Amino acid sequence: QVQLVESGGGLVQAGGSLRLSCAASGTIFSINLMGWYRRAPGKQRELVATIRSGGSVTYADSVKGRFTISRDNAKNTVFLQMNSLKPEDTGVYYCAAGRESKVSVTYTDWGQGTQVTVSS
């Protein structure tokens, strides 16, 4: 099992920036995929960004060019740098850990979430 602890959320004005962190511990050798999800009020959970053990990344269209996912392997930490924030980026952001194979993607562990609020 992997334990994930997020930090870095808060209140920011539109156009501002925030950096989220996700510290992983436990059986981290069992995962090859980390992701950031968010849940906006009244909406379904949305996959925002992923980073694989090989370093490749993917982003939701809604955040491309504004968000950057990265990691520090020495600290077992994944980051989400969020720039040019918009009110529609408001939500609870969750870090997730899992495994990706040729046929499936499964997230098995989740953090507690961190609130991001962007004011207009």
mmCIF file of C-alpha atoms in Angstrom:
data_model
loop_
_atom_site.group_PDB
_atom_site.id
_atom_site.type_symbol
_atom_site.label_atom_id
_atom_site.label_comp_id
_atom_site.label_asym_id
_atom_site.label_seq_id
_atom_site.Cartn_x
_atom_site.Cartn_y
_atom_site.Cartn_z
ATOM 1 C CA GLN A 1 0.000 0.000 0.000
ATOM 2 C CA VAL A 2 1.132 3.500 -0.818
ATOM 3 C CA GLN A 3 0.430 6.462 1.421
ATOM 4 C CA LEU A 4 0.004 9.822 -0.284
ATOM 5 C CA VAL A 5 -0.037 13.213 1.398
ATOM 6 C CA GLU A 6 -0.902 16.323 -0.612
ATOM 7 C CA SER A 7 -0.072 19.890 0.274
ATOM 8 C CA GLY A 8 0.055 23.297 -1.324
ATOM 9 C CA GLY A 9 -3.577 24.132 -1.948
ATOM 10 C CA GLY A 10 -5.101 27.459 -1.068
ATOM 11 C CA LEU A 11 -6.884 30.566 -2.266
ATOM 12 C CA VAL A 12 -5.487 32.507 -5.206
ATOM 13 C CA GLN A 13 -6.744 35.152 -7.584
ATOM 14 C CA ALA A 14 -7.352 34.384 -11.228
ATOM 15 C CA GLY A 15 -4.090 34.511 -13.149
ATOM 16 C CA GLY A 16 -2.098 33.426 -10.121
ATOM 17 C CA SER A 17 -0.107 30.291 -9.454
ATOM 18 C CA LEU A 18 -0.005 27.442 -6.962
ATOM 19 C CA ARG A 19 2.255 24.444 -6.587
ATOM 20 C CA LEU A 20 0.836 21.221 -5.218
ATOM 21 C CA SER A 21 3.011 18.511 -3.717
ATOM 22 C CA CYS A 22 2.307 14.837 -3.149
ATOM 23 C CA ALA A 23 4.658 12.891 -0.906
ATOM 24 C CA ALA A 24 4.528 9.120 -1.336
ATOM 25 C CA SER A 25 5.592 6.444 1.125
ATOM 26 C CA GLY A 26 5.073 2.717 1.600
ATOM 27 C CA THR A 27 5.333 0.147 -1.168
ATOM 28 C CA ILE A 28 6.151 2.687 -3.855
ATOM 29 C CA PHE A 29 8.042 0.073 -5.880
ATOM 30 C CA SER A 30 4.624 -1.330 -6.778
ATOM 31 C CA ILE A 31 3.555 1.719 -8.783
ATOM 32 C CA ASN A 32 4.597 3.051 -12.173
ATOM 33 C CA LEU A 33 2.062 5.831 -12.579
ATOM 34 C CA MET A 34 1.167 8.936 -10.597
ATOM 35 C CA GLY A 35 -1.662 11.285 -11.345
ATOM 36 C CA TRP A 36 -3.480 14.382 -10.194
ATOM 37 C CA TYR A 37 -7.269 14.415 -10.259
ATOM 38 C CA ARG A 38 -9.648 17.173 -9.302
ATOM 39 C CA ARG A 39 -13.293 17.373 -8.373
ATOM 40 C CA ALA A 40 -15.007 20.675 -8.974
ATOM 41 C CA PRO A 41 -18.248 21.510 -7.152
ATOM 42 C CA GLY A 42 -21.138 19.720 -8.813
ATOM 43 C CA LYS A 43 -18.929 17.987 -11.355
ATOM 44 C CA GLN A 44 -17.412 14.579 -11.834
ATOM 45 C CA ARG A 45 -13.855 13.829 -10.937
ATOM 46 C CA GLU A 46 -11.457 14.800 -13.724
ATOM 47 C CA LEU A 47 -7.986 13.492 -14.496
ATOM 48 C CA VAL A 48 -5.738 16.548 -14.724
ATOM 49 C CA ALA A 49 -2.238 15.161 -15.334
ATOM 50 C CA THR A 50 -0.230 11.960 -15.167
ATOM 51 C CA ILE A 51 3.439 11.092 -14.995
ATOM 52 C CA ARG A 52 4.877 7.664 -15.645
ATOM 53 C CA SER A 53 7.945 6.018 -14.226
ATOM 54 C CA GLY A 54 9.650 6.526 -17.568
ATOM 55 C CA GLY A 55 8.989 10.224 -17.336
ATOM 56 C CA SER A 56 6.294 10.683 -19.958
ATOM 57 C CA VAL A 57 3.450 13.008 -19.023
ATOM 58 C CA THR A 58 -0.093 13.660 -20.180
ATOM 59 C CA TYR A 59 -2.506 16.494 -19.478
ATOM 60 C CA ALA A 60 -6.182 17.198 -19.743
ATOM 61 C CA ASP A 61 -6.922 19.595 -22.585
ATOM 62 C CA SER A 62 -8.297 22.092 -20.103
ATOM 63 C CA VAL A 63 -4.902 22.541 -18.408
ATOM 64 C CA LYS A 64 -2.421 22.085 -21.255
ATOM 65 C CA GLY A 65 0.058 24.918 -21.398
ATOM 66 C CA ARG A 66 -0.813 26.065 -17.880
ATOM 67 C CA PHE A 67 -0.079 23.089 -15.606
ATOM 68 C CA THR A 68 3.114 21.079 -15.314
ATOM 69 C CA ILE A 69 3.480 17.745 -13.549
ATOM 70 C CA SER A 70 6.925 16.713 -12.359
ATOM 71 C CA ARG A 71 8.585 14.543 -9.761
ATOM 72 C CA ASP A 72 11.560 14.304 -7.454
ATOM 73 C CA ASN A 73 12.476 10.632 -7.294
ATOM 74 C CA ALA A 74 14.912 11.140 -4.436
ATOM 75 C CA LYS A 75 12.090 12.526 -2.286
ATOM 76 C CA ASN A 76 9.321 10.300 -3.672
ATOM 77 C CA THR A 77 7.350 13.439 -4.378
ATOM 78 C CA VAL A 78 5.215 14.501 -7.326
ATOM 79 C CA PHE A 79 4.389 18.132 -8.026
ATOM 80 C CA LEU A 80 1.722 19.968 -9.953
ATOM 81 C CA GLN A 81 2.713 23.501 -10.911
ATOM 82 C CA MET A 82 -0.419 25.440 -11.792
ATOM 83 C CA ASN A 83 -0.053 28.757 -13.587
ATOM 84 C CA SER A 84 -2.551 31.179 -15.107
ATOM 85 C CA LEU A 85 -5.216 29.786 -12.829
ATOM 86 C CA LYS A 86 -8.859 30.287 -13.721
ATOM 87 C CA PRO A 87 -11.966 30.183 -11.522
ATOM 88 C CA GLU A 88 -12.941 26.940 -13.247
ATOM 89 C CA ASP A 89 -9.795 25.329 -11.828
ATOM 90 C CA THR A 90 -11.408 25.512 -8.401
ATOM 91 C CA GLY A 91 -11.875 22.148 -6.724
ATOM 92 C CA VAL A 92 -10.365 19.512 -4.507
ATOM 93 C CA TYR A 93 -7.185 18.120 -6.003
ATOM 94 C CA TYR A 94 -6.242 14.523 -5.303
ATOM 95 C CA CYS A 95 -2.979 12.719 -5.828
ATOM 96 C CA ALA A 96 -3.248 9.116 -6.991
ATOM 97 C CA ALA A 97 -0.809 6.244 -7.439
ATOM 98 C CA GLY A 98 -1.264 3.166 -9.553
ATOM 99 C CA ARG A 99 -0.078 0.866 -12.265
ATOM 100 C CA GLU A 100 -0.361 1.062 -16.004
ATOM 101 C CA SER A 101 -0.098 -1.962 -18.265
ATOM 102 C CA LYS A 102 -0.603 -2.410 -21.980
ATOM 103 C CA VAL A 103 -4.281 -3.063 -21.405
ATOM 104 C CA SER A 104 -5.287 -1.157 -18.318
ATOM 105 C CA VAL A 105 -4.688 1.700 -15.924
ATOM 106 C CA THR A 106 -5.541 1.197 -12.275
ATOM 107 C CA TYR A 107 -5.139 3.755 -9.531
ATOM 108 C CA THR A 108 -4.968 1.953 -6.208
ATOM 109 C CA ASP A 109 -4.042 4.608 -3.680
ATOM 110 C CA TRP A 110 -5.323 8.121 -3.086
ATOM 111 C CA GLY A 111 -4.409 11.103 -1.003
ATOM 112 C CA GLN A 112 -6.836 12.992 1.189
ATOM 113 C CA GLY A 113 -7.141 15.909 -1.210
ATOM 114 C CA THR A 114 -6.216 19.569 -1.036
ATOM 115 C CA GLN A 115 -8.570 22.454 -1.770
ATOM 116 C CA VAL A 116 -7.742 24.916 -4.538
ATOM 117 C CA THR A 117 -9.917 27.993 -4.821
ATOM 118 C CA VAL A 118 -9.444 30.531 -7.607
ATOM 119 C CA SER A 119 -11.294 33.803 -7.189
ATOM 120 C CA SER A 120 -12.329 35.963 -10.122
#
